[in-house]
CSV table of C-alpha atoms in Angstrom, one decimal:
chain,number,residue,atom,x,y,z
A,1,MET,CA,-4.3,37.6,13.5
A,2,ILE,CA,-4.6,37.0,9.7
A,3,GLY,CA,-4.0,34.0,7.5
A,4,PHE,CA,-0.8,34.6,5.7
A,5,LEU,CA,-2.2,33.1,2.5
A,6,GLY,CA,-5.0,35.6,2.7
A,7,ARG,CA,-5.9,38.3,0.2
A,8,ARG,CA,-8.6,40.1,2.2
A,9,GLY,CA,-6.5,41.3,5.1
A,10,LYS,CA,-8.5,41.5,8.4
A,11,GLN,CA,-11.1,38.8,8.8
A,12,SER,CA,-14.6,40.1,8.2
A,13,ALA,CA,-17.5,39.5,10.4
A,14,ALA,CA,-19.2,37.7,7.5
A,15,ASP,CA,-16.3,35.4,7.0
A,16,LYS,CA,-16.3,34.5,10.7
A,17,ALA,CA,-20.1,33.8,10.6
A,18,ALA,CA,-19.6,31.6,7.6
A,19,ILE,CA,-16.7,29.6,9.1
A,20,GLU,CA,-18.4,28.7,12.3
A,21,PRO,CA,-21.1,26.3,10.9
A,22,LEU,CA,-18.5,24.9,8.4
A,23,ILE,CA,-16.1,23.7,11.2
A,24,GLU,CA,-18.8,22.6,13.6
A,25,GLY,CA,-18.3,18.9,14.2
A,26,PHE,CA,-14.8,19.0,12.9
A,27,SER,CA,-12.4,16.0,13.3
A,28,ILE,CA,-8.7,16.1,14.1
A,29,GLU,CA,-5.7,13.9,13.6
A,30,VAL,CA,-3.1,12.9,16.2
A,31,MET,CA,-0.2,10.5,16.6
A,32,PRO,CA,0.6,8.5,19.7
A,33,ARG,CA,3.7,10.6,20.5
A,34,THR,CA,1.8,13.9,20.1
A,35,ALA,CA,-1.2,12.7,22.0
A,36,ALA,CA,1.1,11.8,24.9
A,37,LYS,CA,2.0,15.5,25.2
A,38,VAL,CA,-1.7,16.5,25.8
A,39,ASP,CA,-2.7,16.4,29.5
A,40,ASP,CA,-6.4,16.5,29.0
A,41,PHE,CA,-8.1,16.1,25.6
A,42,LYS,CA,-11.5,16.8,27.2
A,43,ALA,CA,-10.3,20.3,28.0
A,44,LEU,CA,-9.2,20.9,24.4
A,45,LEU,CA,-11.8,19.3,22.1
A,46,PRO,CA,-15.6,19.5,22.0
A,47,ALA,CA,-17.4,16.4,23.2
A,48,GLY,CA,-17.9,13.9,20.4
A,49,THR,CA,-15.0,15.1,18.2
A,50,ARG,CA,-13.8,12.2,16.0
A,51,VAL,CA,-10.1,11.7,16.6
A,52,TYR,CA,-8.0,10.0,13.9
A,53,ILE,CA,-4.8,8.3,15.0
A,54,ALA,CA,-2.1,8.4,12.3
A,55,HIS,CA,0.0,5.2,12.1
A,56,ILE,CA,3.5,6.1,10.9
A,57,GLU,CA,5.7,3.3,9.8
A,58,GLY,CA,7.7,2.0,12.8
A,59,THR,CA,5.1,2.9,15.4
A,60,PRO,CA,4.4,-0.2,17.5
A,61,ILE,CA,0.8,-1.3,17.4
A,62,GLU,CA,0.8,-1.3,21.2
A,63,ASP,CA,1.4,2.5,21.2
A,64,MET,CA,-1.5,2.9,18.7
A,65,VAL,CA,-3.9,0.9,20.7
A,66,ALA,CA,-2.9,2.6,24.0
A,67,ALA,CA,-3.6,6.0,22.4
A,68,ALA,CA,-6.9,4.8,21.1
A,69,ARG,CA,-7.9,3.4,24.5
A,70,ARG,CA,-7.1,6.7,26.2
A,71,LEU,CA,-9.1,8.7,23.8
A,72,SER,CA,-12.0,6.3,23.8
A,73,GLU,CA,-12.1,6.3,27.6
A,74,ASP,CA,-12.3,10.1,27.4
A,75,GLY,CA,-15.5,9.7,25.3
A,76,PHE,CA,-14.1,10.5,21.8
A,77,PRO,CA,-14.9,8.4,18.7
A,78,VAL,CA,-11.5,7.0,17.6
A,79,MET,CA,-10.6,6.3,14.0
A,80,PRO,CA,-7.1,4.7,13.7
A,81,HIS,CA,-5.3,4.6,10.4
A,82,PHE,CA,-4.8,1.2,8.7
A,83,PRO,CA,-1.9,1.8,6.1
A,84,ALA,CA,-2.0,-1.3,3.8
A,85,ARG,CA,1.7,-1.2,2.9
A,86,ILE,CA,2.9,-1.6,6.5
A,87,ILE,CA,0.6,-4.5,7.3
A,88,LYS,CA,2.4,-7.8,6.9
A,89,ASP,CA,-0.5,-10.2,6.2
A,90,ARG,CA,-4.1,-11.1,6.9
A,91,ALA,CA,-3.3,-12.4,10.3
A,92,THR,CA,-1.6,-9.1,11.3
A,93,LEU,CA,-4.6,-7.2,10.1
A,94,GLU,CA,-7.0,-9.4,12.0
A,95,ASP,CA,-4.9,-9.0,15.1
A,96,TRP,CA,-4.9,-5.2,14.8
A,97,ILE,CA,-8.6,-5.1,14.4
A,98,ALA,CA,-9.2,-7.3,17.4
A,99,ARG,CA,-6.8,-5.3,19.6
A,100,TYR,CA,-8.5,-2.0,18.7
A,101,GLN,CA,-11.9,-3.4,19.2
A,102,GLY,CA,-11.3,-5.4,22.3
A,103,GLU,CA,-9.0,-3.0,24.1
A,104,ALA,CA,-10.3,0.4,23.0
A,105,GLY,CA,-13.8,-0.2,21.7
A,106,VAL,CA,-13.0,1.0,18.2
A,107,ASP,CA,-15.5,0.4,15.4
A,108,GLN,CA,-14.2,2.7,12.6
A,109,ALA,CA,-11.1,3.0,10.6
A,110,LEU,CA,-9.3,5.1,7.9
A,111,LEU,CA,-8.0,2.7,5.2
A,112,LEU,CA,-5.2,3.9,3.0
A,113,ALA,CA,-2.3,2.6,1.0
A,114,GLY,CA,0.3,4.3,3.2
A,115,GLY,CA,3.3,6.4,2.3
A,116,VAL,CA,6.0,3.7,2.0
A,117,ALA,CA,7.3,2.9,-1.4
A,118,ALA,CA,7.4,-0.9,-1.1
A,119,PRO,CA,4.8,-3.0,0.8
A,120,VAL,CA,6.2,-5.0,3.7
A,121,GLY,CA,3.8,-7.9,2.9
A,122,ALA,CA,0.6,-8.9,1.2
A,123,PHE,CA,-1.2,-5.6,0.9
A,124,HIS,CA,-0.5,-2.6,-1.2
A,125,SER,CA,-3.9,-0.8,-1.4
A,126,SER,CA,-6.9,0.0,0.8
A,127,MET,CA,-9.1,-1.9,-1.5
A,128,GLN,CA,-7.3,-5.1,-0.6
A,129,LEU,CA,-7.9,-4.4,3.1
A,130,MET,CA,-11.7,-4.0,2.4
A,131,GLU,CA,-11.8,-7.2,0.3
A,132,THR,CA,-10.6,-9.3,3.3
A,133,GLY,CA,-14.1,-8.8,4.8
A,134,LEU,CA,-12.4,-8.5,8.2
A,135,PHE,CA,-13.8,-5.1,9.1
A,136,ASP,CA,-17.3,-6.2,8.3
A,137,LYS,CA,-16.8,-9.4,10.3
A,138,ALA,CA,-15.7,-7.4,13.3
A,139,GLY,CA,-18.7,-5.1,13.0
A,140,PHE,CA,-16.9,-1.9,12.0
A,141,SER,CA,-19.6,0.6,11.2
A,142,ARG,CA,-17.6,3.3,9.5
A,143,LEU,CA,-14.7,3.1,7.0
A,144,HIS,CA,-13.1,6.2,5.5
A,145,VAL,CA,-10.7,6.3,2.6
A,146,ALA,CA,-8.1,8.8,1.4
A,147,GLY,CA,-8.8,11.5,-1.3
A,148,HIS,CA,-6.1,13.3,-3.3
A,149,PRO,CA,-7.4,16.5,-5.0
A,150,GLU,CA,-3.9,17.2,-6.3
A,151,GLY,CA,-3.3,13.6,-7.5
A,152,ASN,CA,-1.0,11.0,-6.0
A,153,LYS,CA,2.3,10.1,-7.8
A,154,ASP,CA,2.6,7.0,-5.7
A,155,ILE,CA,-0.5,5.7,-7.3
A,156,ASP,CA,-0.3,7.5,-10.7
A,157,PRO,CA,3.5,7.9,-11.4
A,158,ASP,CA,2.7,9.5,-14.8
A,159,GLY,CA,1.0,12.4,-13.1
A,160,SER,CA,-2.5,11.5,-14.3
A,161,THR,CA,-5.5,10.6,-12.2
A,162,GLY,CA,-6.5,7.4,-13.9
A,163,ASN,CA,-5.7,5.0,-11.0
A,164,VAL,CA,-6.9,7.2,-8.2
A,165,ASP,CA,-10.2,7.8,-10.1
A,166,ALA,CA,-10.7,4.1,-10.7
A,167,ALA,CA,-10.0,3.4,-7.0
A,168,LEU,CA,-12.6,5.8,-5.9
A,169,ARG,CA,-15.2,4.3,-8.3
A,170,TRP,CA,-14.4,0.9,-6.8
A,171,LYS,CA,-14.9,2.3,-3.3
A,172,GLN,CA,-18.2,3.9,-4.3
A,173,ASP,CA,-19.3,0.5,-5.5
A,174,PHE,CA,-18.1,-1.1,-2.3
A,175,ALA,CA,-20.1,1.4,-0.2
A,176,GLU,CA,-23.2,0.6,-2.2
A,177,ARG,CA,-23.0,-3.1,-1.7
A,178,THR,CA,-22.1,-3.1,2.0
A,179,ASP,CA,-23.5,-1.6,5.2
A,180,ALA,CA,-20.4,0.4,6.0
A,181,GLU,CA,-20.8,4.2,6.3
A,182,MET,CA,-18.1,5.6,4.1
A,183,ALA,CA,-16.5,9.0,3.4
A,184,ILE,CA,-13.5,10.4,1.6
A,185,VAL,CA,-10.9,12.3,3.7
A,186,THR,CA,-8.6,14.6,1.7
A,187,GLN,CA,-5.0,15.6,2.1
A,188,PHE,CA,-4.6,19.1,3.6
A,189,ALA,CA,-5.2,22.0,1.2
A,190,PHE,CA,-4.5,25.7,1.2
A,191,GLN,CA,-6.8,26.7,-1.6
A,192,ALA,CA,-10.5,26.0,-1.9
A,193,GLU,CA,-11.2,26.2,-5.7
A,194,PRO,CA,-9.0,23.2,-6.8
A,195,VAL,CA,-10.6,21.0,-4.1
A,196,LEU,CA,-14.1,22.1,-5.1
A,197,ALA,CA,-13.3,21.5,-8.7
A,198,TRP,CA,-12.1,18.0,-7.8
A,199,ILE,CA,-15.2,17.2,-5.9
A,200,GLU,CA,-17.3,18.4,-8.8
A,201,ARG,CA,-15.3,16.1,-11.1
A,202,LEU,CA,-15.9,13.1,-8.7
A,203,ARG,CA,-19.7,13.8,-8.8
A,204,GLY,CA,-19.5,13.9,-12.6
A,205,PHE,CA,-18.3,10.3,-12.8
A,206,GLY,CA,-20.7,9.0,-10.1
A,207,VAL,CA,-18.7,9.2,-6.9
A,208,ASP,CA,-21.0,10.7,-4.3
A,209,LEU,CA,-19.3,9.7,-1.1
A,210,PRO,CA,-19.2,12.5,1.5
A,211,VAL,CA,-16.0,14.5,1.3
A,212,HIS,CA,-14.2,15.6,4.5
A,213,VAL,CA,-11.7,18.3,3.5
A,214,GLY,CA,-8.3,18.3,5.1
A,215,ILE,CA,-7.2,21.7,6.5
A,216,ALA,CA,-3.8,22.5,8.1
A,217,GLY,CA,-4.2,24.0,11.5
A,218,PRO,CA,-2.2,27.1,12.7
A,219,ALA,CA,1.5,26.6,12.1
A,220,LYS,CA,4.8,28.3,11.1
A,221,LEU,CA,5.4,28.6,7.4
A,222,GLN,CA,8.6,26.5,7.7
A,223,THR,CA,6.6,23.7,9.4
A,224,LEU,CA,3.9,23.7,6.6
A,225,ILE,CA,6.6,23.5,3.9
A,226,LYS,CA,8.2,20.6,5.6
A,227,PHE,CA,4.9,18.7,5.8
A,228,ALA,CA,3.9,19.6,2.2
A,229,ILE,CA,7.2,18.2,0.9
A,230,ALA,CA,6.8,15.0,3.0
A,231,CYS,CA,3.2,14.5,1.9
A,232,GLY,CA,3.7,15.4,-1.8
A,233,VAL,CA,1.2,18.2,-1.9
A,234,GLY,CA,2.4,19.7,-5.1
A,235,SER,CA,0.5,22.8,-6.0
A,236,SER,CA,0.0,23.7,-2.4
A,237,LEU,CA,3.8,23.5,-1.9
A,238,LYS,CA,4.2,26.0,-4.7
A,239,VAL,CA,1.8,28.4,-2.9
A,240,LEU,CA,3.8,28.1,0.3
A,241,GLN,CA,7.1,28.6,-1.5
A,242,ARG,CA,5.9,31.8,-3.2
A,243,ARG,CA,4.8,33.0,0.2
A,244,ALA,CA,8.2,32.2,1.6
A,245,MET,CA,9.9,34.5,-0.9
A,246,ASP,CA,8.1,37.5,0.6
A,247,VAL,CA,10.2,38.3,3.7
A,248,SER,CA,7.6,40.7,5.1
A,249,LYS,CA,5.1,37.8,5.3
A,250,LEU,CA,7.5,35.0,6.3
A,251,VAL,CA,7.2,35.8,10.0
A,252,LEU,CA,3.4,35.8,10.0
A,253,PRO,CA,2.0,32.6,11.4
A,254,TYR,CA,-0.5,30.7,9.3
A,255,GLU,CA,-4.1,30.4,10.3
A,256,PRO,CA,-6.7,28.6,8.1
A,257,THR,CA,-9.2,31.5,8.2
A,258,ASP,CA,-9.2,32.5,4.6
A,259,VAL,CA,-9.2,29.1,3.0
A,260,LEU,CA,-12.2,28.1,5.2
A,261,ALA,CA,-14.0,31.3,4.4
A,262,ASP,CA,-13.5,30.5,0.7
A,263,PHE,CA,-15.1,27.1,1.2
A,264,ALA,CA,-17.9,28.6,3.1
A,265,ASN,CA,-18.5,31.4,0.6
A,266,ALA,CA,-18.5,28.9,-2.3
A,267,SER,CA,-21.3,26.9,-0.4
A,268,ARG,CA,-23.3,30.1,0.0
A,269,ARG,CA,-22.8,31.0,-3.6
A,270,ASP,CA,-23.8,27.6,-5.0
A,271,GLY,CA,-26.6,27.0,-2.6
A,272,ALA,CA,-25.2,23.7,-1.4
A,273,SER,CA,-22.1,22.5,0.4
A,274,ALA,CA,-19.7,20.1,-1.3
A,275,VAL,CA,-17.9,19.8,2.0
A,276,ALA,CA,-19.5,17.3,4.4
A,277,GLN,CA,-17.0,18.1,7.2
A,278,ILE,CA,-13.6,19.7,8.0
A,279,HIS,CA,-10.7,17.5,9.1
A,280,PHE,CA,-7.9,19.3,10.8
A,281,PHE,CA,-4.2,18.3,10.5
A,282,PRO,CA,-2.7,20.1,13.6
A,283,LEU,CA,0.7,20.6,12.0
A,284,GLY,CA,1.5,23.4,14.5
A,285,GLY,CA,0.3,21.4,17.5
A,286,ILE,CA,-2.9,20.0,18.8
A,287,GLY,CA,-3.4,22.7,21.4
A,288,ALA,CA,-2.9,25.5,18.8
A,289,CYS,CA,-5.4,23.9,16.5
A,290,ALA,CA,-8.0,23.2,19.1
A,291,ASN,CA,-7.6,26.7,20.6
A,292,TRP,CA,-8.0,28.3,17.1
A,293,ALA,CA,-11.2,26.4,16.6
A,294,ALA,CA,-12.5,27.4,20.0
A,295,ARG,CA,-11.9,31.0,19.3
A,296,HIS,CA,-14.2,30.6,16.3
A,297,SER,CA,-17.1,29.7,18.6
A,298,VAL,CA,-17.4,26.1,17.5
A,299,ALA,CA,-20.2,24.4,19.5
A,300,ALA,CA,-19.8,20.9,20.7
A,301,PRO,CA,-20.9,18.6,17.8
A,302,ALA,CA,-24.1,16.7,18.4
A,303,SER,CA,-22.5,13.6,16.9
A,304,ALA,CA,-19.6,12.5,14.7
A,305,ALA,CA,-21.7,10.6,12.3
A,306,VAL,CA,-21.5,12.8,9.1
């Protein structure tokens, strides 16, 4: 099987050897409704895999906490999303934190603005969530934030990166003045070089938080285009659309082999890795993504603490 965005054709032994250490200790994202379709996560994921739980607008907090509890009881570190724009007020935020902690033993979170246009209440940014001090008060040890290598027009409507850059500088400062372990988790990408250039740019203005790069798991091309449109992944969408114009390649399923090899080869070339960890978006299904990772001989991670 080849990655349909690939240029090299059949995967080389060198690429496979390079990919394996890169994806060791990967994290993965689920939603309550997709998690409910999985009979046994322990049979799919390496022990210690960090599992993010995406909170889509309209999902009851009870469903989120139930999914977190199930995964936590199975021994997985759980990182639920806290989308600022769907949280009504400080009391709601405090209630969510207490539920996750008390019912599921959660002590880490992904903080993000969220994809809704208008906030439902007091919060519109992840920075406001951090400023409440509630995560620190509850003893959350790890806070992750979103990264946008292709920019984010919800935050910078003019197409620039001014606001997202300023936000990451603020989060860097927050990490330096608090005890929270922090990292940046990016939207999914289909090309390595733009992401690597973005990371280099961050380092240039003083943001040195670890970067966990988002990668789409195996999926049909039509599925990837649908998610790329929904998530506003601009340049990646153009890559997918060009691919869709080639009927001979349209039927080939996507696998992330080539893009991961590009990240790995860049690390070997530069003598260091800009990528702290890989985070999988299982757009074609949790099972398909986990099985693909297993075929690439990923050892069980020693921890999920990168």
